Amino acid sequence: LFLILLHIPHVSQKKGGVHKRGIVGFLFFFLFFFFFWFLFYFILLLNFNFFLRSFQWKGAFAVTFQLWFMSVVHICRHGQDEDNFEGLLNGRRDRPLTQLGREQASTLAQKLKERGMTYDIILTSPLKRANETARIIGEALSVHVETENELVEREFGVLTGKPIAQIRAYAGENVVQGDKVLYFLSVDGAETFDECYDRAARVLHRVDTTFAGKRVLLVCHGDIGKMLLAVKKKITWREGIMLPYFDNTSVLET
């Protein structure tokens, strides 16, 4: 249509006091305006998260902007798995939920349903304990579930599968006492909290750009869940691990 209008011959004769050339010009202007408005909107939609984080907009306009474009993100930890039950550090060990863990997921799904909570999509870690939790919730709420690989738990390195009581034996004094949990900062083969925090930021950026304006439930794990919340709160990873304990099937509303 754009090209057709460009090649319409200019007609200078008047018809009822109106130039046909004027009508063509008006249509050309309208299409020109619409094209650039759409282009601006598309670019803004792709990059709004950058604008918000870079310029730290405040005030009523920022609130309105976020309501229009930012996704609403809730963060859920998986139900009890076999390592939780046995007091072992799971990390990326792929063990399933216990019977209690499945009951916890079902109970959470029922509570969400009773509260009228709904989501446009559920994104889950690829590990069994999170995936199973997500699918129990998704089935109860009739919400589609997709796997997001970067929601996987922090890599625990040589501590994977070891008893929680052995953290100090491997990490020495390189630990931080959080709320109910002793966090190791680095051991051989482990992902650092800096790396985990950066990964959480990437996930949230993708969620905001891919699911702008949608309600999203992220089903994941203790350490990555804390980092997701820290990024959302715009605090450091050190402040993040001091946040309240993230229990099985807890839901954090960001």
PDB file of C-alpha atoms in Angstrom:
ATOM      1  CA  LEU A   1       0.000   0.000   0.000  1.00  0.00           C
ATOM      2  CA  PHE A   2       2.903   2.301   0.829  1.00  0.00           C
ATOM      3  CA  LEU A   3       4.413   1.828  -2.660  1.00  0.00           C
ATOM      4  CA  ILE A   4       1.052   2.162  -4.384  1.00  0.00           C
ATOM      5  CA  LEU A   5       0.466   5.546  -2.779  1.00  0.00           C
ATOM      6  CA  LEU A   6       3.921   6.707  -3.846  1.00  0.00           C
ATOM      7  CA  HIS A   7       3.103   5.947  -7.497  1.00  0.00           C
ATOM      8  CA  ILE A   8      -0.411   7.352  -7.637  1.00  0.00           C
ATOM      9  CA  PRO A   9      -0.242  10.220 -10.145  1.00  0.00           C
ATOM     10  CA  HIS A  10      -0.891  13.637  -8.737  1.00  0.00           C
ATOM     11  CA  VAL A  11      -4.369  14.717  -9.709  1.00  0.00           C
ATOM     12  CA  SER A  12      -4.837  18.423  -9.498  1.00  0.00           C
ATOM     13  CA  GLN A  13      -8.470  18.626 -10.532  1.00  0.00           C
ATOM     14  CA  LYS A  14     -10.842  19.565  -7.779  1.00  0.00           C
ATOM     15  CA  LYS A  15     -13.824  17.444  -6.983  1.00  0.00           C
ATOM     16  CA  GLY A  16     -16.324  19.013  -4.680  1.00  0.00           C
ATOM     17  CA  GLY A  17     -13.685  21.507  -3.555  1.00  0.00           C
ATOM     18  CA  VAL A  18     -11.232  18.833  -2.362  1.00  0.00           C
ATOM     19  CA  HIS A  19      -7.913  18.043  -4.047  1.00  0.00           C
ATOM     20  CA  LYS A  20      -7.418  14.323  -4.652  1.00  0.00           C
ATOM     21  CA  ARG A  21      -3.713  15.006  -4.218  1.00  0.00           C
ATOM     22  CA  GLY A  22      -4.512  16.234  -0.692  1.00  0.00           C
ATOM     23  CA  ILE A  23      -6.257  12.974   0.148  1.00  0.00           C
ATOM     24  CA  VAL A  24      -3.289  10.961  -1.089  1.00  0.00           C
ATOM     25  CA  GLY A  25      -0.965  13.179   0.924  1.00  0.00           C
ATOM     26  CA  PHE A  26      -3.034  12.644   4.055  1.00  0.00           C
ATOM     27  CA  LEU A  27      -2.980   8.872   3.591  1.00  0.00           C
ATOM     28  CA  PHE A  28       0.769   8.973   2.992  1.00  0.00           C
ATOM     29  CA  PHE A  29       1.291  10.982   6.190  1.00  0.00           C
ATOM     30  CA  PHE A  30      -0.944   8.619   8.181  1.00  0.00           C
ATOM     31  CA  LEU A  31       0.961   5.531   7.035  1.00  0.00           C
ATOM     32  CA  PHE A  32       4.297   7.245   7.624  1.00  0.00           C
ATOM     33  CA  PHE A  33       3.260   8.172  11.179  1.00  0.00           C
ATOM     34  CA  PHE A  34       1.873   4.686  11.900  1.00  0.00           C
ATOM     35  CA  PHE A  35       5.053   2.987  10.643  1.00  0.00           C
ATOM     36  CA  PHE A  36       7.358   5.006  12.892  1.00  0.00           C
ATOM     37  CA  TRP A  37       5.021   4.714  15.873  1.00  0.00           C
ATOM     38  CA  PHE A  38       5.073   0.917  15.486  1.00  0.00           C
ATOM     39  CA  LEU A  39       8.865   0.914  15.087  1.00  0.00           C
ATOM     40  CA  PHE A  40       9.301   3.025  18.231  1.00  0.00           C
ATOM     41  CA  TYR A  41       6.948   0.779  20.215  1.00  0.00           C
ATOM     42  CA  PHE A  42       8.773  -2.363  19.073  1.00  0.00           C
ATOM     43  CA  ILE A  43      12.199  -0.994  20.038  1.00  0.00           C
ATOM     44  CA  LEU A  44      10.852   0.216  23.379  1.00  0.00           C
ATOM     45  CA  LEU A  45       9.337  -3.194  24.093  1.00  0.00           C
ATOM     46  CA  LEU A  46      12.657  -4.927  23.443  1.00  0.00           C
ATOM     47  CA  ASN A  47      14.747  -2.530  25.477  1.00  0.00           C
ATOM     48  CA  PHE A  48      12.538  -1.253  28.312  1.00  0.00           C
ATOM     49  CA  ASN A  49      14.388  -3.324  30.881  1.00  0.00           C
ATOM     50  CA  PHE A  50      17.654  -1.630  29.868  1.00  0.00           C
ATOM     51  CA  PHE A  51      16.058   1.805  30.235  1.00  0.00           C
ATOM     52  CA  LEU A  52      14.645   1.039  33.677  1.00  0.00           C
ATOM     53  CA  ARG A  53      17.919  -0.387  34.995  1.00  0.00           C
ATOM     54  CA  SER A  54      20.174   2.246  33.398  1.00  0.00           C
ATOM     55  CA  PHE A  55      18.292   5.414  34.256  1.00  0.00           C
ATOM     56  CA  GLN A  56      16.528   4.287  37.440  1.00  0.00           C
ATOM     57  CA  TRP A  57      13.341   6.124  36.496  1.00  0.00           C
ATOM     58  CA  LYS A  58      11.201   7.129  39.418  1.00  0.00           C
ATOM     59  CA  GLY A  59       7.778   8.573  39.969  1.00  0.00           C
ATOM     60  CA  ALA A  60       4.342   8.022  38.498  1.00  0.00           C
ATOM     61  CA  PHE A  61       5.567   7.650  34.917  1.00  0.00           C
ATOM     62  CA  ALA A  62       7.947   4.850  35.909  1.00  0.00           C
ATOM     63  CA  VAL A  63       5.190   3.021  37.773  1.00  0.00           C
ATOM     64  CA  THR A  64       2.851   3.316  34.780  1.00  0.00           C
ATOM     65  CA  PHE A  65       5.601   2.197  32.412  1.00  0.00           C
ATOM     66  CA  GLN A  66       6.365  -0.870  34.513  1.00  0.00           C
ATOM     67  CA  LEU A  67       2.689  -1.796  34.790  1.00  0.00           C
ATOM     68  CA  TRP A  68       2.415  -1.715  31.000  1.00  0.00           C
ATOM     69  CA  PHE A  69       5.573  -3.576  30.077  1.00  0.00           C
ATOM     70  CA  MET A  70       7.207  -5.467  32.943  1.00  0.00           C
ATOM     71  CA  SER A  71       6.258  -9.031  33.681  1.00  0.00           C
ATOM     72  CA  VAL A  72       4.963  -9.946  37.141  1.00  0.00           C
ATOM     73  CA  VAL A  73       7.355 -12.584  38.463  1.00  0.00           C
ATOM     74  CA  HIS A  74       6.795 -14.967  41.371  1.00  0.00           C
ATOM     75  CA  ILE A  75       9.583 -17.317  42.469  1.00  0.00           C
ATOM     76  CA  CYS A  76       8.792 -20.788  43.827  1.00  0.00           C
ATOM     77  CA  ARG A  77      11.147 -23.362  45.324  1.00  0.00           C
ATOM     78  CA  HIS A  78      10.562 -27.046  44.536  1.00  0.00           C
ATOM     79  CA  GLY A  79       9.028 -29.488  47.016  1.00  0.00           C
ATOM     80  CA  GLN A  80      11.109 -31.754  49.235  1.00  0.00           C
ATOM     81  CA  ASP A  81      13.350 -34.080  47.228  1.00  0.00           C
ATOM     82  CA  GLU A  82      15.274 -37.181  48.293  1.00  0.00           C
ATOM     83  CA  ASP A  83      18.469 -35.230  49.042  1.00  0.00           C
ATOM     84  CA  ASN A  84      16.530 -32.772  51.223  1.00  0.00           C
ATOM     85  CA  PHE A  85      15.072 -35.698  53.130  1.00  0.00           C
ATOM     86  CA  GLU A  86      18.500 -37.310  53.622  1.00  0.00           C
ATOM     87  CA  GLY A  87      20.249 -34.069  54.641  1.00  0.00           C
ATOM     88  CA  LEU A  88      22.482 -34.005  51.565  1.00  0.00           C
ATOM     89  CA  LEU A  89      23.666 -31.085  49.439  1.00  0.00           C
ATOM     90  CA  ASN A  90      21.954 -31.611  46.117  1.00  0.00           C
ATOM     91  CA  GLY A  91      23.215 -28.877  43.792  1.00  0.00           C
ATOM     92  CA  ARG A  92      22.662 -30.285  40.315  1.00  0.00           C
ATOM     93  CA  ARG A  93      22.105 -33.897  41.398  1.00  0.00           C
ATOM     94  CA  ASP A  94      18.915 -34.908  39.652  1.00  0.00           C
ATOM     95  CA  ARG A  95      16.858 -36.732  42.256  1.00  0.00           C
ATOM     96  CA  PRO A  96      13.044 -36.755  42.329  1.00  0.00           C
ATOM     97  CA  LEU A  97      10.568 -35.438  44.863  1.00  0.00           C
ATOM     98  CA  THR A  98       9.646 -37.503  47.884  1.00  0.00           C
ATOM     99  CA  GLN A  99       6.003 -38.304  48.541  1.00  0.00           C
ATOM    100  CA  LEU A 100       5.971 -35.358  50.951  1.00  0.00           C
ATOM    101  CA  GLY A 101       7.414 -33.155  48.205  1.00  0.00           C
ATOM    102  CA  ARG A 102       4.597 -34.093  45.828  1.00  0.00           C
ATOM    103  CA  GLU A 103       2.050 -33.404  48.562  1.00  0.00           C
ATOM    104  CA  GLN A 104       3.674 -30.018  49.216  1.00  0.00           C
ATOM    105  CA  ALA A 105       3.372 -29.131  45.522  1.00  0.00           C
ATOM    106  CA  SER A 106      -0.287 -30.211  45.432  1.00  0.00           C
ATOM    107  CA  THR A 107      -1.054 -28.236  48.586  1.00  0.00           C
ATOM    108  CA  LEU A 108       0.594 -25.139  47.138  1.00  0.00           C
ATOM    109  CA  ALA A 109      -1.357 -25.513  43.903  1.00  0.00           C
ATOM    110  CA  GLN A 110      -4.609 -25.716  45.850  1.00  0.00           C
ATOM    111  CA  LYS A 111      -3.724 -22.615  47.897  1.00  0.00           C
ATOM    112  CA  LEU A 112      -2.906 -20.653  44.755  1.00  0.00           C
ATOM    113  CA  LYS A 113      -6.201 -21.750  43.235  1.00  0.00           C
ATOM    114  CA  GLU A 114      -8.162 -20.724  46.324  1.00  0.00           C
ATOM    115  CA  ARG A 115      -6.486 -17.304  46.296  1.00  0.00           C
ATOM    116  CA  GLY A 116      -7.422 -16.826  42.666  1.00  0.00           C
ATOM    117  CA  MET A 117      -3.770 -16.670  41.629  1.00  0.00           C
ATOM    118  CA  THR A 118      -3.201 -17.242  37.954  1.00  0.00           C
ATOM    119  CA  TYR A 119      -0.195 -17.208  35.648  1.00  0.00           C
ATOM    120  CA  ASP A 120       0.259 -16.904  31.918  1.00  0.00           C
ATOM    121  CA  ILE A 121       3.172 -19.334  31.970  1.00  0.00           C
ATOM    122  CA  ILE A 122       5.293 -21.383  34.383  1.00  0.00           C
ATOM    123  CA  LEU A 123       9.034 -21.625  33.727  1.00  0.00           C
ATOM    124  CA  THR A 124      10.924 -24.415  35.462  1.00  0.00           C
ATOM    125  CA  SER A 125      14.451 -25.588  36.085  1.00  0.00           C
ATOM    126  CA  PRO A 126      15.283 -28.737  34.086  1.00  0.00           C
ATOM    127  CA  LEU A 127      16.015 -30.728  37.270  1.00  0.00           C
ATOM    128  CA  LYS A 128      13.417 -33.353  38.233  1.00  0.00           C
ATOM    129  CA  ARG A 129      12.516 -31.897  41.624  1.00  0.00           C
ATOM    130  CA  ALA A 130      11.614 -28.501  40.128  1.00  0.00           C
ATOM    131  CA  ASN A 131      10.092 -29.861  36.931  1.00  0.00           C
ATOM    132  CA  GLU A 132       7.787 -32.208  38.827  1.00  0.00           C
ATOM    133  CA  THR A 133       6.752 -29.414  41.195  1.00  0.00           C
ATOM    134  CA  ALA A 134       6.026 -27.098  38.254  1.00  0.00           C
ATOM    135  CA  ARG A 135       3.926 -29.685  36.425  1.00  0.00           C
ATOM    136  CA  ILE A 136       1.814 -30.456  39.490  1.00  0.00           C
ATOM    137  CA  ILE A 137       1.086 -26.725  39.846  1.00  0.00           C
ATOM    138  CA  GLY A 138       0.587 -26.237  36.115  1.00  0.00           C
ATOM    139  CA  GLU A 139      -1.901 -29.089  35.855  1.00  0.00           C
ATOM    140  CA  ALA A 140      -3.917 -27.803  38.814  1.00  0.00           C
ATOM    141  CA  LEU A 141      -4.026 -24.235  37.467  1.00  0.00           C
ATOM    142  CA  SER A 142      -4.260 -25.193  33.764  1.00  0.00           C
ATOM    143  CA  VAL A 143      -1.082 -23.236  32.970  1.00  0.00           C
ATOM    144  CA  HIS A 144       1.475 -24.188  30.325  1.00  0.00           C
ATOM    145  CA  VAL A 145       4.913 -25.223  31.671  1.00  0.00           C
ATOM    146  CA  GLU A 146       8.196 -24.611  29.838  1.00  0.00           C
ATOM    147  CA  THR A 147      11.776 -25.481  30.792  1.00  0.00           C
ATOM    148  CA  GLU A 148      14.265 -22.644  31.322  1.00  0.00           C
ATOM    149  CA  ASN A 149      17.734 -24.192  31.566  1.00  0.00           C
ATOM    150  CA  GLU A 150      19.296 -21.258  33.413  1.00  0.00           C
ATOM    151  CA  LEU A 151      16.925 -21.764  36.349  1.00  0.00           C
ATOM    152  CA  VAL A 152      19.034 -24.805  37.271  1.00  0.00           C
ATOM    153  CA  GLU A 153      20.463 -24.826  40.789  1.00  0.00           C
ATOM    154  CA  ARG A 154      23.904 -23.467  41.567  1.00  0.00           C
ATOM    155  CA  GLU A 155      26.680 -25.988  40.853  1.00  0.00           C
ATOM    156  CA  PHE A 156      27.974 -27.301  44.207  1.00  0.00           C
ATOM    157  CA  GLY A 157      31.200 -28.834  42.892  1.00  0.00           C
ATOM    158  CA  VAL A 158      32.901 -31.296  45.262  1.00  0.00           C
ATOM    159  CA  LEU A 159      30.160 -30.715  47.841  1.00  0.00           C
ATOM    160  CA  THR A 160      27.493 -32.238  45.579  1.00  0.00           C
ATOM    161  CA  GLY A 161      25.886 -35.170  47.386  1.00  0.00           C
ATOM    162  CA  LYS A 162      27.827 -34.539  50.603  1.00  0.00           C
ATOM    163  CA  PRO A 163      26.129 -34.192  54.006  1.00  0.00           C
ATOM    164  CA  ILE A 164      25.265 -30.611  54.937  1.00  0.00           C
ATOM    165  CA  ALA A 165      27.351 -31.074  58.104  1.00  0.00           C
ATOM    166  CA  GLN A 166      30.511 -31.324  55.959  1.00  0.00           C
ATOM    167  CA  ILE A 167      30.321 -27.817  54.478  1.00  0.00           C
ATOM    168  CA  ARG A 168      33.031 -26.435  56.764  1.00  0.00           C
ATOM    169  CA  ALA A 169      35.256 -29.469  56.165  1.00  0.00           C
ATOM    170  CA  TYR A 170      35.415 -28.539  52.465  1.00  0.00           C
ATOM    171  CA  ALA A 171      34.965 -24.753  52.525  1.00  0.00           C
ATOM    172  CA  GLY A 172      36.795 -23.926  55.766  1.00  0.00           C
ATOM    173  CA  GLU A 173      36.116 -20.340  56.800  1.00  0.00           C
ATOM    174  CA  ASN A 174      34.983 -19.415  53.301  1.00  0.00           C
ATOM    175  CA  VAL A 175      31.350 -19.538  54.397  1.00  0.00           C
ATOM    176  CA  VAL A 176      28.540 -17.152  55.334  1.00  0.00           C
ATOM    177  CA  GLN A 177      25.835 -17.927  57.866  1.00  0.00           C
ATOM    178  CA  GLY A 178      22.461 -16.992  56.437  1.00  0.00           C
ATOM    179  CA  ASP A 179      18.990 -17.393  57.886  1.00  0.00           C
ATOM    180  CA  LYS A 180      18.955 -21.127  58.823  1.00  0.00           C
ATOM    181  CA  VAL A 181      21.481 -22.004  56.091  1.00  0.00           C
ATOM    182  CA  LEU A 182      25.297 -22.024  56.042  1.00  0.00           C
ATOM    183  CA  TYR A 183      26.398 -20.917  52.570  1.00  0.00           C
ATOM    184  CA  PHE A 184      29.771 -21.933  51.145  1.00  0.00           C
ATOM    185  CA  LEU A 185      31.251 -19.244  48.901  1.00  0.00           C
ATOM    186  CA  SER A 186      33.638 -21.384  46.885  1.00  0.00           C
ATOM    187  CA  VAL A 187      34.895 -24.958  46.722  1.00  0.00           C
ATOM    188  CA  ASP A 188      36.447 -26.900  43.842  1.00  0.00           C
ATOM    189  CA  GLY A 189      34.107 -27.062  40.870  1.00  0.00           C
ATOM    190  CA  ALA A 190      31.404 -24.853  42.384  1.00  0.00           C
ATOM    191  CA  GLU A 191      29.641 -21.930  40.744  1.00  0.00           C
ATOM    192  CA  THR A 192      30.377 -18.690  42.599  1.00  0.00           C
ATOM    193  CA  PHE A 193      27.586 -16.458  43.822  1.00  0.00           C
ATOM    194  CA  ASP A 194      28.804 -13.757  41.421  1.00  0.00           C
ATOM    195  CA  GLU A 195      28.201 -16.163  38.542  1.00  0.00           C
ATOM    196  CA  CYS A 196      24.874 -17.314  39.944  1.00  0.00           C
ATOM    197  CA  TYR A 197      23.735 -13.694  40.388  1.00  0.00           C
ATOM    198  CA  ASP A 198      24.659 -12.850  36.778  1.00  0.00           C
ATOM    199  CA  ARG A 199      22.750 -15.904  35.579  1.00  0.00           C
ATOM    200  CA  ALA A 200      19.689 -14.817  37.548  1.00  0.00           C
ATOM    201  CA  ALA A 201      19.891 -11.368  35.946  1.00  0.00           C
ATOM    202  CA  ARG A 202      19.971 -12.953  32.477  1.00  0.00           C
ATOM    203  CA  VAL A 203      16.904 -15.052  33.257  1.00  0.00           C
ATOM    204  CA  LEU A 204      14.921 -12.062  34.490  1.00  0.00           C
ATOM    205  CA  HIS A 205      15.930  -9.973  31.489  1.00  0.00           C
ATOM    206  CA  ARG A 206      14.691 -12.711  29.147  1.00  0.00           C
ATOM    207  CA  VAL A 207      11.463 -13.055  31.105  1.00  0.00           C
ATOM    208  CA  ASP A 208      10.817  -9.306  30.967  1.00  0.00           C
ATOM    209  CA  THR A 209      11.471  -9.094  27.232  1.00  0.00           C
ATOM    210  CA  THR A 210       9.780 -12.347  26.199  1.00  0.00           C
ATOM    211  CA  PHE A 211       6.778 -12.179  28.537  1.00  0.00           C
ATOM    212  CA  ALA A 212       6.291  -8.418  28.855  1.00  0.00           C
ATOM    213  CA  GLY A 213       3.130  -7.609  30.794  1.00  0.00           C
ATOM    214  CA  LYS A 214       2.531 -11.301  31.655  1.00  0.00           C
ATOM    215  CA  ARG A 215       2.338 -13.107  34.986  1.00  0.00           C
ATOM    216  CA  VAL A 216       5.159 -15.652  35.265  1.00  0.00           C
ATOM    217  CA  LEU A 217       5.925 -18.279  37.915  1.00  0.00           C
ATOM    218  CA  LEU A 218       9.552 -19.413  38.116  1.00  0.00           C
ATOM    219  CA  VAL A 219       9.967 -22.828  39.771  1.00  0.00           C
ATOM    220  CA  CYS A 220      13.565 -23.311  40.819  1.00  0.00           C
ATOM    221  CA  HIS A 221      15.884 -23.900  43.804  1.00  0.00           C
ATOM    222  CA  GLY A 222      17.237 -22.347  46.977  1.00  0.00           C
ATOM    223  CA  ASP A 223      20.411 -20.579  45.846  1.00  0.00           C
ATOM    224  CA  ILE A 224      19.302 -19.473  42.380  1.00  0.00           C
ATOM    225  CA  GLY A 225      15.963 -18.435  43.897  1.00  0.00           C
ATOM    226  CA  LYS A 226      17.741 -16.166  46.382  1.00  0.00           C
ATOM    227  CA  MET A 227      19.762 -14.632  43.531  1.00  0.00           C
ATOM    228  CA  LEU A 228      16.627 -14.025  41.457  1.00  0.00           C
ATOM    229  CA  LEU A 229      15.089 -12.188  44.390  1.00  0.00           C
ATOM    230  CA  ALA A 230      18.285 -10.205  44.970  1.00  0.00           C
ATOM    231  CA  VAL A 231      18.317  -9.050  41.342  1.00  0.00           C
ATOM    232  CA  LYS A 232      14.655  -8.070  41.581  1.00  0.00           C
ATOM    233  CA  LYS A 233      15.300  -6.104  44.768  1.00  0.00           C
ATOM    234  CA  LYS A 234      18.406  -4.491  43.199  1.00  0.00           C
ATOM    235  CA  ILE A 235      20.624  -5.658  46.059  1.00  0.00           C
ATOM    236  CA  THR A 236      23.966  -7.493  45.992  1.00  0.00           C
ATOM    237  CA  TRP A 237      24.336 -11.266  46.157  1.00  0.00           C
ATOM    238  CA  ARG A 238      25.788 -10.914  49.660  1.00  0.00           C
ATOM    239  CA  GLU A 239      22.642  -9.120  50.772  1.00  0.00           C
ATOM    240  CA  GLY A 240      20.588 -11.699  48.890  1.00  0.00           C
ATOM    241  CA  ILE A 241      21.859 -14.701  50.824  1.00  0.00           C
ATOM    242  CA  MET A 242      20.935 -12.915  54.060  1.00  0.00           C
ATOM    243  CA  LEU A 243      17.270 -12.728  53.033  1.00  0.00           C
ATOM    244  CA  PRO A 244      14.804 -14.978  54.936  1.00  0.00           C
ATOM    245  CA  TYR A 245      15.074 -18.732  54.384  1.00  0.00           C
ATOM    246  CA  PHE A 246      13.568 -19.971  51.108  1.00  0.00           C
ATOM    247  CA  ASP A 247      11.726 -23.127  52.181  1.00  0.00           C
ATOM    248  CA  ASN A 248      10.311 -25.920  50.018  1.00  0.00           C
ATOM    249  CA  THR A 249       7.312 -24.704  47.949  1.00  0.00           C
ATOM    250  CA  SER A 250       7.631 -21.168  49.301  1.00  0.00           C
ATOM    251  CA  VAL A 251       6.494 -18.520  46.815  1.00  0.00           C
ATOM    252  CA  LEU A 252       8.265 -15.168  46.730  1.00  0.00           C
ATOM    253  CA  GLU A 253       6.247 -12.331  45.204  1.00  0.00           C
ATOM    254  CA  THR A 254       8.672  -9.817  43.704  1.00  0.00           C
TER     255      THR A 254
END
